[in-house]
PDB file of N, CA and C in Angstrom:
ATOM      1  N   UNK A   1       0.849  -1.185   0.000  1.00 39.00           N
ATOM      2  CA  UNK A   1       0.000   0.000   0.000  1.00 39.00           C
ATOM      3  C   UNK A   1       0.880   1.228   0.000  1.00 39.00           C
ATOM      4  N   UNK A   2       0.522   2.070  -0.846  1.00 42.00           N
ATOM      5  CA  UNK A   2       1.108   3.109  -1.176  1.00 42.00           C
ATOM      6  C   UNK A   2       0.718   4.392  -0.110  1.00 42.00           C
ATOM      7  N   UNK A   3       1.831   5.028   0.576  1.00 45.00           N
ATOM      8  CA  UNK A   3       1.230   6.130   1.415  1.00 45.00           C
ATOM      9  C   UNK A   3       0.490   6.986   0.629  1.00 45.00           C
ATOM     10  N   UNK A   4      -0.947   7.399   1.684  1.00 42.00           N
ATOM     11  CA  UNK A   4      -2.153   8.347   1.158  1.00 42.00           C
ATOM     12  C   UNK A   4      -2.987   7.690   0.007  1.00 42.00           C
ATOM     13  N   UNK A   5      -2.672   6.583   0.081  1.00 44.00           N
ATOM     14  CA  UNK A   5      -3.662   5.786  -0.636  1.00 44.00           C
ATOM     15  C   UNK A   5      -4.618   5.157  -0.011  1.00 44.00           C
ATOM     16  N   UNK A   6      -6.191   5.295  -0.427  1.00 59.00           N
ATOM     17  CA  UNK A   6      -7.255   4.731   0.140  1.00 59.00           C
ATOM     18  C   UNK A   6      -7.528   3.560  -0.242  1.00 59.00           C
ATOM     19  N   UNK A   7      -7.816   2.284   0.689  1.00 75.00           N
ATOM     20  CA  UNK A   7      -7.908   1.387   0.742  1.00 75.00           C
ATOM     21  C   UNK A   7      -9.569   0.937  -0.122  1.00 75.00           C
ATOM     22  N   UNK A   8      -9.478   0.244  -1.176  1.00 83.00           N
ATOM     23  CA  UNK A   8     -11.027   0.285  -1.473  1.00 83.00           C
ATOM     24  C   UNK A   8     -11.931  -0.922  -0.711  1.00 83.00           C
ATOM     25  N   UNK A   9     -13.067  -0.462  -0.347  1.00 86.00           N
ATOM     26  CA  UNK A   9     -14.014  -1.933   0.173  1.00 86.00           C
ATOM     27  C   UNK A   9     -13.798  -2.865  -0.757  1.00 86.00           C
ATOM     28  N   UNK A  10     -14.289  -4.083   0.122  1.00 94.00           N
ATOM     29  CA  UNK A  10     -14.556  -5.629  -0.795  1.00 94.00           C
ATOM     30  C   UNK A  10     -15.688  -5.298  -1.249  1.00 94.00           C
ATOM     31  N   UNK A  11     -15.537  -5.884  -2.103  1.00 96.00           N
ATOM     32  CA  UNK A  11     -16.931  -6.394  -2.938  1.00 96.00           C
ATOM     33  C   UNK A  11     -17.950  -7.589  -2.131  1.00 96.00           C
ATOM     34  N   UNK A  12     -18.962  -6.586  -2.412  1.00 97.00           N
ATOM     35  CA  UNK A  12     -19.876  -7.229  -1.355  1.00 97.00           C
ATOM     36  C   UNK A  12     -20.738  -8.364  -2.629  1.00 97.00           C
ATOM     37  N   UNK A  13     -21.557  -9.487  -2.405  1.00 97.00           N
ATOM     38  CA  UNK A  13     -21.909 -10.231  -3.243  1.00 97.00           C
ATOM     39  C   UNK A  13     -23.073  -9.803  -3.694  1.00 97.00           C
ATOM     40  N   UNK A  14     -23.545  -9.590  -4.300  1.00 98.00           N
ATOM     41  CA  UNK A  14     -25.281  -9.322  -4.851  1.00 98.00           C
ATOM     42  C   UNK A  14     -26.061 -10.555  -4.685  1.00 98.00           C
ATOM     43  N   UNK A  15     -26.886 -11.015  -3.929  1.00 97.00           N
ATOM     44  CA  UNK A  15     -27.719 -12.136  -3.476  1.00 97.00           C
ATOM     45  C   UNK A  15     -29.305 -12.149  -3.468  1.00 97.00           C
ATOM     46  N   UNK A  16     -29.404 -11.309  -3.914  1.00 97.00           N
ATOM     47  CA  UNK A  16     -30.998 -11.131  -4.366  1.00 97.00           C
ATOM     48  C   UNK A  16     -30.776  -9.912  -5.715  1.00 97.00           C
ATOM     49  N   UNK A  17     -31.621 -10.499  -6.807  1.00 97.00           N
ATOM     50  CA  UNK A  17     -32.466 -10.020  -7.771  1.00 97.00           C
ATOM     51  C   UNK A  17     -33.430 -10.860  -8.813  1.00 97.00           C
ATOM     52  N   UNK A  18     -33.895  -9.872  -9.477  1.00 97.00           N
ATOM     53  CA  UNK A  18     -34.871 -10.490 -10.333  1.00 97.00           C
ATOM     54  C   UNK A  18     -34.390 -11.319 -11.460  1.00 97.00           C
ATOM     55  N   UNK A  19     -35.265 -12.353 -12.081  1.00 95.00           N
ATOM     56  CA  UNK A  19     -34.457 -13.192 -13.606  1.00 95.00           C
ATOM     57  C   UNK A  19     -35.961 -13.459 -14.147  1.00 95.00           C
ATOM     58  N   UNK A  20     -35.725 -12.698 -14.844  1.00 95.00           N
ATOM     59  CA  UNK A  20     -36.826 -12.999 -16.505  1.00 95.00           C
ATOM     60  C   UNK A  20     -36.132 -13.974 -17.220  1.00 95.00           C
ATOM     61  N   UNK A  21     -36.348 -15.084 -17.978  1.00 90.00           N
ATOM     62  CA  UNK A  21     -35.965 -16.113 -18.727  1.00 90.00           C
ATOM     63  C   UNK A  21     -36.503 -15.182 -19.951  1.00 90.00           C
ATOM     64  N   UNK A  22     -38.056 -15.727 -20.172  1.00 87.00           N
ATOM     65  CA  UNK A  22     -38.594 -15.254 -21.108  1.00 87.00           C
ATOM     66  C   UNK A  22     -39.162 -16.709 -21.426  1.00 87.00           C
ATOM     67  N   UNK A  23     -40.039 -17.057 -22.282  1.00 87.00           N
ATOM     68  CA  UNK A  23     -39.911 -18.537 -23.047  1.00 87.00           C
ATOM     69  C   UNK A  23     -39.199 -18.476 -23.588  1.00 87.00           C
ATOM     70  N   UNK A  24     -39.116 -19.684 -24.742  1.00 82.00           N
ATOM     71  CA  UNK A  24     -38.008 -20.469 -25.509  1.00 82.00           C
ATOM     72  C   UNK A  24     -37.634 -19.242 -26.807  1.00 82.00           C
ATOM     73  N   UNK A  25     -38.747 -18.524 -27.334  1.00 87.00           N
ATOM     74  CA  UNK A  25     -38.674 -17.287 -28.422  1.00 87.00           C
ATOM     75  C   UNK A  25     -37.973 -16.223 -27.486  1.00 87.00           C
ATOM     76  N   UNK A  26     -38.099 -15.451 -26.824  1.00 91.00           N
ATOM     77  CA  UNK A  26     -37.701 -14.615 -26.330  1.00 91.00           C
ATOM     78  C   UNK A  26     -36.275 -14.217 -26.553  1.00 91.00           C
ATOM     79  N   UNK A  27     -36.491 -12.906 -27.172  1.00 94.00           N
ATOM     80  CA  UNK A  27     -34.684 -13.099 -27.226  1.00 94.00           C
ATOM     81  C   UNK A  27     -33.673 -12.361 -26.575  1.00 94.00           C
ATOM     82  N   UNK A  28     -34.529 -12.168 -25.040  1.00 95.00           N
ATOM     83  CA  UNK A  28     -33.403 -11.584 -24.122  1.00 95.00           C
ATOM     84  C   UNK A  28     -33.575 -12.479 -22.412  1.00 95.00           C
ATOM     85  N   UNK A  29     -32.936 -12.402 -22.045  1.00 95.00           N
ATOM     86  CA  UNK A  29     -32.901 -12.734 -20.719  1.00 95.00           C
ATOM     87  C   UNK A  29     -32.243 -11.240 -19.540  1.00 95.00           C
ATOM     88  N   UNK A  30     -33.455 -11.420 -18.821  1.00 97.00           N
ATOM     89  CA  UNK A  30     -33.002 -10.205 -18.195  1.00 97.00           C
ATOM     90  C   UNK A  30     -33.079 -10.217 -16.984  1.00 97.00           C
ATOM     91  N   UNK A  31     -32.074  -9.225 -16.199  1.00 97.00           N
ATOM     92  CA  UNK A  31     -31.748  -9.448 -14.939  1.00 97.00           C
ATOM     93  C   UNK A  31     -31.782  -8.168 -13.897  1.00 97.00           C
ATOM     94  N   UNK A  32     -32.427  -8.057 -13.563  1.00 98.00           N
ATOM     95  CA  UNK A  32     -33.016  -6.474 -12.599  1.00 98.00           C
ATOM     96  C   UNK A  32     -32.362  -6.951 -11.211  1.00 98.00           C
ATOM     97  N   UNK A  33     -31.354  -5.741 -10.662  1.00 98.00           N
ATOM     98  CA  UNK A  33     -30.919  -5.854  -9.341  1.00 98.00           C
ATOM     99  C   UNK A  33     -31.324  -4.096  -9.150  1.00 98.00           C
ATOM    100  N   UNK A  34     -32.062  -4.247  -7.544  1.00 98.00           N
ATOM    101  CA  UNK A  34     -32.070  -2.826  -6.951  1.00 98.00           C
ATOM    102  C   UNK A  34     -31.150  -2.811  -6.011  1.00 98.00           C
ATOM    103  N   UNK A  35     -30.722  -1.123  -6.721  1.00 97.00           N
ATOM    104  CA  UNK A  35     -29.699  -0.394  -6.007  1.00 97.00           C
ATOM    105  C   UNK A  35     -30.197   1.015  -5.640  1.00 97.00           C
ATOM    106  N   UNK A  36     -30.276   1.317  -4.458  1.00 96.00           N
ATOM    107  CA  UNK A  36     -30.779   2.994  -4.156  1.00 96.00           C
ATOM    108  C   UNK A  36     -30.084   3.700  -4.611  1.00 96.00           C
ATOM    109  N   UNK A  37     -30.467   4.435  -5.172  1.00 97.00           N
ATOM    110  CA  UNK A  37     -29.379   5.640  -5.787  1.00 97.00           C
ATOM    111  C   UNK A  37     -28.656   5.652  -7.288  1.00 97.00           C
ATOM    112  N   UNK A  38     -28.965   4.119  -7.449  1.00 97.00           N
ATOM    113  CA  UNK A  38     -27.492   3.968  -9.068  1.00 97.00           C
ATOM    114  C   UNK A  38     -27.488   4.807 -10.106  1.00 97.00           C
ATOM    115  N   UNK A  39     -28.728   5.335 -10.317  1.00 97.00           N
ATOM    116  CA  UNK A  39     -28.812   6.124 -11.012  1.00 97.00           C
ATOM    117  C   UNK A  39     -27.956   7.786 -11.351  1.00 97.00           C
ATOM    118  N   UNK A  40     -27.994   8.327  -9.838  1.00 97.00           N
ATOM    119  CA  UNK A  40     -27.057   9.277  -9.589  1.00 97.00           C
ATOM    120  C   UNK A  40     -25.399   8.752  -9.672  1.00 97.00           C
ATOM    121  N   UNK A  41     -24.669   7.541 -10.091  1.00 97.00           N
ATOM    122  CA  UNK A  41     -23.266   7.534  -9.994  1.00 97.00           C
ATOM    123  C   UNK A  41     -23.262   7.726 -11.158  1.00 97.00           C
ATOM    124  N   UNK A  42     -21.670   8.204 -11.165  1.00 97.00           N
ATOM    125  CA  UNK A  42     -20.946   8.428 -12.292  1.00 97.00           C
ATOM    126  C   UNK A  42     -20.539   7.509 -13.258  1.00 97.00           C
ATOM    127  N   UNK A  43     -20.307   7.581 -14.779  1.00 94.00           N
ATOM    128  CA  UNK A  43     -20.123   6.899 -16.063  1.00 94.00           C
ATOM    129  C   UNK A  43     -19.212   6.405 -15.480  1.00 94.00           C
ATOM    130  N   UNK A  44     -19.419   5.210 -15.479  1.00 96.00           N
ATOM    131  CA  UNK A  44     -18.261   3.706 -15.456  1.00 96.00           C
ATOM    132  C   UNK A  44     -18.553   3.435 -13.664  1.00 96.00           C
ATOM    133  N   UNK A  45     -19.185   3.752 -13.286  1.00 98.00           N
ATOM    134  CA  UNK A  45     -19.422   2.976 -11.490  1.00 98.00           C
ATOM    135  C   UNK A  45     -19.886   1.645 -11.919  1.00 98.00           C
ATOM    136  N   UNK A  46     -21.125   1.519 -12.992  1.00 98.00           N
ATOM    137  CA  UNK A  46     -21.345   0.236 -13.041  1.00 98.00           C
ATOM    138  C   UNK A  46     -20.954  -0.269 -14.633  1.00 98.00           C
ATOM    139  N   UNK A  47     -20.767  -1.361 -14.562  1.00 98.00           N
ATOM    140  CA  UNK A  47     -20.206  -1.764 -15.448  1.00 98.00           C
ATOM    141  C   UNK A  47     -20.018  -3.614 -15.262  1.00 98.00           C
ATOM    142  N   UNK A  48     -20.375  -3.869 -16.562  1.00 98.00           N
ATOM    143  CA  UNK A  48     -20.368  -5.592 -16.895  1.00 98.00           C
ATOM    144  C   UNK A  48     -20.054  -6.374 -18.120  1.00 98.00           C
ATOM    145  N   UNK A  49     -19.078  -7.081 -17.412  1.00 98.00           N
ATOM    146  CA  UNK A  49     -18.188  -7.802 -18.780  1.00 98.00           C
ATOM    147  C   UNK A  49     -18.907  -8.912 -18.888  1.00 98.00           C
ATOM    148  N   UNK A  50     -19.360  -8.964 -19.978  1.00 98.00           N
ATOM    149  CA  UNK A  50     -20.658 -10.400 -20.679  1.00 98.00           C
ATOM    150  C   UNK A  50     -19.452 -11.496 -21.232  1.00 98.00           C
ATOM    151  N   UNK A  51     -19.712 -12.522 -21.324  1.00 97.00           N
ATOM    152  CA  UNK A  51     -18.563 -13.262 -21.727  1.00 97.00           C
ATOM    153  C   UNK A  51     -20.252 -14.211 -22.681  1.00 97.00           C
ATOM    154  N   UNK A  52     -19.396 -15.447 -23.524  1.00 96.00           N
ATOM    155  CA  UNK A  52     -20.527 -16.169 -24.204  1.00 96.00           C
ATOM    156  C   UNK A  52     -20.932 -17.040 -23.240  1.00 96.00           C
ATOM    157  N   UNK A  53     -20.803 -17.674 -21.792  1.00 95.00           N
ATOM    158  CA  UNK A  53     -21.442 -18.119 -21.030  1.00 95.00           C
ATOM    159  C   UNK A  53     -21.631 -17.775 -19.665  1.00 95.00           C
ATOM    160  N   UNK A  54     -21.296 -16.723 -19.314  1.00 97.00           N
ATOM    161  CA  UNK A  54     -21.063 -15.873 -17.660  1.00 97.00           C
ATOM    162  C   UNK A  54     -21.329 -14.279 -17.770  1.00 97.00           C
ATOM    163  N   UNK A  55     -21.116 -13.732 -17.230  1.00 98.00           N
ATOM    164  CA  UNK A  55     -21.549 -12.295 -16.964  1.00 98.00           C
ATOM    165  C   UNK A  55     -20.781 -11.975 -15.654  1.00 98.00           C
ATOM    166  N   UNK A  56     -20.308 -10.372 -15.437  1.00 98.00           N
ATOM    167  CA  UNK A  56     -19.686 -10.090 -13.994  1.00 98.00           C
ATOM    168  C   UNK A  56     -20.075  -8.621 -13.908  1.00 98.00           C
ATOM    169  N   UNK A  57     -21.032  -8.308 -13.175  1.00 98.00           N
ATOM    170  CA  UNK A  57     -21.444  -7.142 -12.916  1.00 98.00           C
ATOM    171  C   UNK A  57     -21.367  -6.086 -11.703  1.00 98.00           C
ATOM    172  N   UNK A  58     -20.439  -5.670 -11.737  1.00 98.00           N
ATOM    173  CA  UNK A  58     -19.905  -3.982 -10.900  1.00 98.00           C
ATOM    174  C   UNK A  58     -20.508  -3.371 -10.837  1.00 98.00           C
ATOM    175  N   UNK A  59     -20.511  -3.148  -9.344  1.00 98.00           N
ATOM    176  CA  UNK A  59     -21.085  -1.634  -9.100  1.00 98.00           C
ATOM    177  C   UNK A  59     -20.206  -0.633  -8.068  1.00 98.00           C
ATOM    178  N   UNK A  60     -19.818   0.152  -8.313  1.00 97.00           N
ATOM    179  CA  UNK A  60     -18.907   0.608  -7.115  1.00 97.00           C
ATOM    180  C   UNK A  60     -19.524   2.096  -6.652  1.00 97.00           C
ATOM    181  N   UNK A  61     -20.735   1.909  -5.635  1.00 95.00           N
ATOM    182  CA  UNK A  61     -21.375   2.417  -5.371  1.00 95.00           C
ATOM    183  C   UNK A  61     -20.515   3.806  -4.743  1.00 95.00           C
ATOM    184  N   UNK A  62     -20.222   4.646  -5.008  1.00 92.00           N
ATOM    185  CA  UNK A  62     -19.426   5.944  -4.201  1.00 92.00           C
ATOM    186  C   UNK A  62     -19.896   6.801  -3.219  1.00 92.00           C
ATOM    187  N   UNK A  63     -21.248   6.771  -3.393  1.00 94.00           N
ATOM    188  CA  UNK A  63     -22.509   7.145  -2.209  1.00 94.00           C
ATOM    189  C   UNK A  63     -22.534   6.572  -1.001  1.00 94.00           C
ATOM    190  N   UNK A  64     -22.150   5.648  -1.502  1.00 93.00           N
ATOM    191  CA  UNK A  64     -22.443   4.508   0.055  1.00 93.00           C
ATOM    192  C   UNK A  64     -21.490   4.301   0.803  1.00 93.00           C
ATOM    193  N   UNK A  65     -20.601   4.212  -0.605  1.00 94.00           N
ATOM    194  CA  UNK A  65     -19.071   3.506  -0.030  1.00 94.00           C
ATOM    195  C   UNK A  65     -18.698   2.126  -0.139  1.00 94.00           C
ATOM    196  N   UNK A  66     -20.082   1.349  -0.645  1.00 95.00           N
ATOM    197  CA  UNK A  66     -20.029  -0.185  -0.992  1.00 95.00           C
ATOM    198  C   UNK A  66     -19.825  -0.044  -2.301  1.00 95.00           C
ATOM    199  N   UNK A  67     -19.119  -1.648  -2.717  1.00 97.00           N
ATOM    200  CA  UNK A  67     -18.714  -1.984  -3.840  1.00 97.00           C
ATOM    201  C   UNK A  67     -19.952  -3.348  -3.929  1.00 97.00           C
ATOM    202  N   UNK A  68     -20.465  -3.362  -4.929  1.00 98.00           N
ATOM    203  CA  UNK A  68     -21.834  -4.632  -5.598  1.00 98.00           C
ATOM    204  C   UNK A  68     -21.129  -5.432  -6.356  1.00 98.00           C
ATOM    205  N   UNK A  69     -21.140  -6.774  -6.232  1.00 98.00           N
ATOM    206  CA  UNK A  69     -20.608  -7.651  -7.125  1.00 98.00           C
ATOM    207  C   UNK A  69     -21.686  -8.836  -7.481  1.00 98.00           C
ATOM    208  N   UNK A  70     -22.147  -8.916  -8.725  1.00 98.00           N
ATOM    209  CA  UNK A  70     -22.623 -10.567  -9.130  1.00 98.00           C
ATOM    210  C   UNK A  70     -22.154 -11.163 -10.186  1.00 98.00           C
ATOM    211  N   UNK A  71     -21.866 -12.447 -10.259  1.00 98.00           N
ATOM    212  CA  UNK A  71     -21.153 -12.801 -11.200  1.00 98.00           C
ATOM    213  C   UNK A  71     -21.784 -14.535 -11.439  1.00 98.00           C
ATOM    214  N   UNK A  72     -21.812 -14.863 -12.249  1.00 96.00           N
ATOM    215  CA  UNK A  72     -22.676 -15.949 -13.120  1.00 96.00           C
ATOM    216  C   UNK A  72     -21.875 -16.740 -13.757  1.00 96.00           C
ATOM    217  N   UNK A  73     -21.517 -17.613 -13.945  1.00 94.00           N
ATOM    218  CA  UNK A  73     -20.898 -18.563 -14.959  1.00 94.00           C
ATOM    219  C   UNK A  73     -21.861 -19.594 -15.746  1.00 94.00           C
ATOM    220  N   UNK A  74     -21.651 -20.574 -16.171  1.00 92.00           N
ATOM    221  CA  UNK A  74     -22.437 -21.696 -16.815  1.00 92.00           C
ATOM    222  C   UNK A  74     -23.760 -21.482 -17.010  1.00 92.00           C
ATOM    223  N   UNK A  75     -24.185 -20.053 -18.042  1.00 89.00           N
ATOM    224  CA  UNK A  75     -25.499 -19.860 -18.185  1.00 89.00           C
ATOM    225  C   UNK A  75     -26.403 -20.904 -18.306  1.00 89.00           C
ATOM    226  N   UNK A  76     -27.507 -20.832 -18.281  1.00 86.00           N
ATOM    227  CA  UNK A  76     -28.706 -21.953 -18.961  1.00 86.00           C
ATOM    228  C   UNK A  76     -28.465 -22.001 -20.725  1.00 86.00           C
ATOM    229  N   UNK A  77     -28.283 -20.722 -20.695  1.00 88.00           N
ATOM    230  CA  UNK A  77     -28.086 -20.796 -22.349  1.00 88.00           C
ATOM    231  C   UNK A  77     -26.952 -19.683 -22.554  1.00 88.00           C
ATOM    232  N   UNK A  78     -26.011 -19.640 -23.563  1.00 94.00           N
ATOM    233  CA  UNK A  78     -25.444 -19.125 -24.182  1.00 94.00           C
ATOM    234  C   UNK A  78     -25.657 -17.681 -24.703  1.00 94.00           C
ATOM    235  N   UNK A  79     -25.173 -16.733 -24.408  1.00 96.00           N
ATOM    236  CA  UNK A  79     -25.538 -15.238 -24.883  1.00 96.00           C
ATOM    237  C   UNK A  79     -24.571 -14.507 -25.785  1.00 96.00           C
ATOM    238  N   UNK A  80     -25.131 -13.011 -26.480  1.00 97.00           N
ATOM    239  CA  UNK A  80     -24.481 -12.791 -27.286  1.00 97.00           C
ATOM    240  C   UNK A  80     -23.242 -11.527 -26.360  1.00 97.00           C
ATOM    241  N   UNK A  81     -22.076 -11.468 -26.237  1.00 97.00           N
ATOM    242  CA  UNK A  81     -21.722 -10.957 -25.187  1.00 97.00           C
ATOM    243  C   UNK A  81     -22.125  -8.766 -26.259  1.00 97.00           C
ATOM    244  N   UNK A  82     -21.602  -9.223 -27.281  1.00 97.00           N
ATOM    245  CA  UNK A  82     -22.035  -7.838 -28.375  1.00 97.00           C
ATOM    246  C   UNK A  82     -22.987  -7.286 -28.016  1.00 97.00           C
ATOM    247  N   UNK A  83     -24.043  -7.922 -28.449  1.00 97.00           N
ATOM    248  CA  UNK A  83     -25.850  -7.878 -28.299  1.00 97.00           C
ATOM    249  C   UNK A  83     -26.261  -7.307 -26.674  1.00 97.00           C
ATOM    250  N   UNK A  84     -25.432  -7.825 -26.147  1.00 98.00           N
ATOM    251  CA  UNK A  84     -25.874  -7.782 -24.477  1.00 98.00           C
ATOM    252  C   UNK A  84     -25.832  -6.161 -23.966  1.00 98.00           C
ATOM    253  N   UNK A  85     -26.796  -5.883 -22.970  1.00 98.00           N
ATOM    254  CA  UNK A  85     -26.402  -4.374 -22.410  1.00 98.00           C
ATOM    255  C   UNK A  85     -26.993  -4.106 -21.212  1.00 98.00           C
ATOM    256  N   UNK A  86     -26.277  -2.626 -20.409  1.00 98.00           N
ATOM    257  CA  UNK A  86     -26.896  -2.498 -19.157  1.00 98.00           C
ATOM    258  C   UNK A  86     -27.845  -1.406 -19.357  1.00 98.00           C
ATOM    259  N   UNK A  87     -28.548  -1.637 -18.823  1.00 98.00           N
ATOM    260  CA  UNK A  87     -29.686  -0.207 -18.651  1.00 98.00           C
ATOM    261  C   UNK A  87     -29.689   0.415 -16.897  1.00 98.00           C
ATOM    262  N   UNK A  88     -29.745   1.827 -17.090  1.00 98.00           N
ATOM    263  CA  UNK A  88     -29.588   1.768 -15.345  1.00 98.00           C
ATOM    264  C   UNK A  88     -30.891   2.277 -15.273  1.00 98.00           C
ATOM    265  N   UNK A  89     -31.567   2.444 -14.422  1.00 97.00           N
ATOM    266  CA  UNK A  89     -33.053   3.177 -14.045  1.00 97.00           C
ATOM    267  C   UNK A  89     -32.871   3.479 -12.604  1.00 97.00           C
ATOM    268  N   UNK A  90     -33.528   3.924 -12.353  1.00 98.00           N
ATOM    269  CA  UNK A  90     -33.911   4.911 -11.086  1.00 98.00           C
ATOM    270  C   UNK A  90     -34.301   3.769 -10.113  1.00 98.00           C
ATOM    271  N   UNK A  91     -32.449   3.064  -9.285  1.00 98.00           N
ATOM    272  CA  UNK A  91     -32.985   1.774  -8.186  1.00 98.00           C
ATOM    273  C   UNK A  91     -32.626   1.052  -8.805  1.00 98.00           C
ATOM    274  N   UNK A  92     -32.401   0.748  -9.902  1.00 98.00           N
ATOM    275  CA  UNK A  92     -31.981  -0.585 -10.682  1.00 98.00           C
ATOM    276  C   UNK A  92     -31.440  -0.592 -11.809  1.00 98.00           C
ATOM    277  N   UNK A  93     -30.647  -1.767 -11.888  1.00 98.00           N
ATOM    278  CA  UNK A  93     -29.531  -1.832 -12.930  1.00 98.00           C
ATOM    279  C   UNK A  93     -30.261  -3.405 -13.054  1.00 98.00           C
ATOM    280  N   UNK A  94     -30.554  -3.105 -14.545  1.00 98.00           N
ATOM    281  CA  UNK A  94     -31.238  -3.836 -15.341  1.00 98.00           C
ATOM    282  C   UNK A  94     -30.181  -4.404 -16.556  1.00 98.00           C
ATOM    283  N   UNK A  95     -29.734  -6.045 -16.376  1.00 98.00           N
ATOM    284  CA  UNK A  95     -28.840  -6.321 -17.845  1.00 98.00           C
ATOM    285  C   UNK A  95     -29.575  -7.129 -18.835  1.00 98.00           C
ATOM    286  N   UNK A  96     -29.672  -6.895 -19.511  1.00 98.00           N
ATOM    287  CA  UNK A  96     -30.557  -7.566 -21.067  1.00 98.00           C
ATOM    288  C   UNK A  96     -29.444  -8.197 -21.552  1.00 98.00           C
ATOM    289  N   UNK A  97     -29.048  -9.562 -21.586  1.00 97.00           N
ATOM    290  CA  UNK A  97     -28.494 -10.579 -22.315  1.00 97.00           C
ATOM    291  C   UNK A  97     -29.045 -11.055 -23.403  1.00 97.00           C
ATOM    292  N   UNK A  98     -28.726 -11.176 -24.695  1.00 97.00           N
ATOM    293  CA  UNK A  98     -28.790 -11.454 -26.131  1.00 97.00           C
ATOM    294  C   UNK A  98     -29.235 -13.013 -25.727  1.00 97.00           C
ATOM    295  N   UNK A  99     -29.635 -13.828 -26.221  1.00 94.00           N
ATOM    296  CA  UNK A  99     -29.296 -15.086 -26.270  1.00 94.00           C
ATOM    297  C   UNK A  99     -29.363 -15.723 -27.692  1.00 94.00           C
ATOM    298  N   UNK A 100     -28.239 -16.602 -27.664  1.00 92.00           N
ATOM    299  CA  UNK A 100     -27.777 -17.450 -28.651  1.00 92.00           C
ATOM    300  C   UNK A 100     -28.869 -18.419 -28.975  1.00 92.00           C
ATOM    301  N   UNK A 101     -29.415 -18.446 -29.980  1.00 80.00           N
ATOM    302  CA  UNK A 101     -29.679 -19.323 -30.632  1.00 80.00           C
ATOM    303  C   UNK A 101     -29.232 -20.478 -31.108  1.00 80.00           C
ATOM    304  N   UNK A 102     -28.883 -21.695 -30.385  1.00 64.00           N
ATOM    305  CA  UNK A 102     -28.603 -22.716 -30.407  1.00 64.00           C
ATOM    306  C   UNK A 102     -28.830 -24.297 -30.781  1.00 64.00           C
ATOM    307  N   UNK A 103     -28.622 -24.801 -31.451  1.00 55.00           N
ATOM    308  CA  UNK A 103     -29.346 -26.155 -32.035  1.00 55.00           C
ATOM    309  C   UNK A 103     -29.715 -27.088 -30.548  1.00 55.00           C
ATOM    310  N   UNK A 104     -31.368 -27.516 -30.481  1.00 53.00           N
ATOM    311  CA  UNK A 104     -31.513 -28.132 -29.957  1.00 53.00           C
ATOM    312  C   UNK A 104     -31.141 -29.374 -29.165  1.00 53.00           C
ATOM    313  N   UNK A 105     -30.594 -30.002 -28.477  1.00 50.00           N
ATOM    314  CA  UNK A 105     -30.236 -31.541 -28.379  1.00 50.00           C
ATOM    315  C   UNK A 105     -31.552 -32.493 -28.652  1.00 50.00           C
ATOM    316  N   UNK A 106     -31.562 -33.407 -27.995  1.00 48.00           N
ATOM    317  CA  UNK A 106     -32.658 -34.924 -28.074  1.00 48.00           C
ATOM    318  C   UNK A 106     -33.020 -34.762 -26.807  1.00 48.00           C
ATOM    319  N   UNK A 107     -31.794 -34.657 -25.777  1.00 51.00           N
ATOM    320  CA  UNK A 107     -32.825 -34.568 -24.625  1.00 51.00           C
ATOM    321  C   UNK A 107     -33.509 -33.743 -24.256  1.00 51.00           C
ATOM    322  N   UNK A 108     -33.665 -32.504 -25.012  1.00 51.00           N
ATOM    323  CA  UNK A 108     -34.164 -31.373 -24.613  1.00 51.00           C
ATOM    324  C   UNK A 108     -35.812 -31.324 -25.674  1.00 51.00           C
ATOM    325  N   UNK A 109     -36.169 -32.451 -26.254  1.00 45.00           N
ATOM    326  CA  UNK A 109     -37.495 -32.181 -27.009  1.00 45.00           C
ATOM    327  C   UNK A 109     -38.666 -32.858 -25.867  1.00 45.00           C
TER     328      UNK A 109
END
């Protein structure tokens, strides 16, 4: 640690939010977490790297002083990480995942 350098919080886990699937047409999957305030932080507080089967979503709340972390691996289905985006709203940070269109298996009819 560098003198006069501020130590940043851990990342706290995100353990409750919402999950829209959608049915089988649907072509987003979406994921609503409330946050008081997110709306008022600054460009780049939140932020999420989509990968084609996981997602990792930041929040480094500066109001509070907490840092938000959720992070996903081994989707149900496959997403487009391009296609994918965050929306913030007033309390919530809303991510719309693309999803891949994928050839069926046998066990899945």
């Amino acid at each position: 640690r560098r003198a006069g350098s501020e130590e940043q919080a851990p990342w706290e886990e995100i353990a409750t939010f919402a999950l829209d699937l959608g049915d089988d047409h649907a072509p987003y999957v979406s994921l609503d977490v409330r946050i008081e305030a997110v709306e008022r932080l600054p460009e780049g507080a939140v932020t999420c790297h989509f990968e084609r089967d996981r997602f990792d979503l930041r929040i480094d709340h500066g109001l509070t002083g907490k840092r938000h972390r959720l992070v996903r691996t081994c989707l149900q289905r496959d997403i487009d990480p391009e296609r994918s985006r965050i929306r913030i709203r007033r309390n919530h940070v809303v991510l719309q995942m693309k999803k891949l269109v994928a050839p069926r298996c046998a066990a899945e009819r």
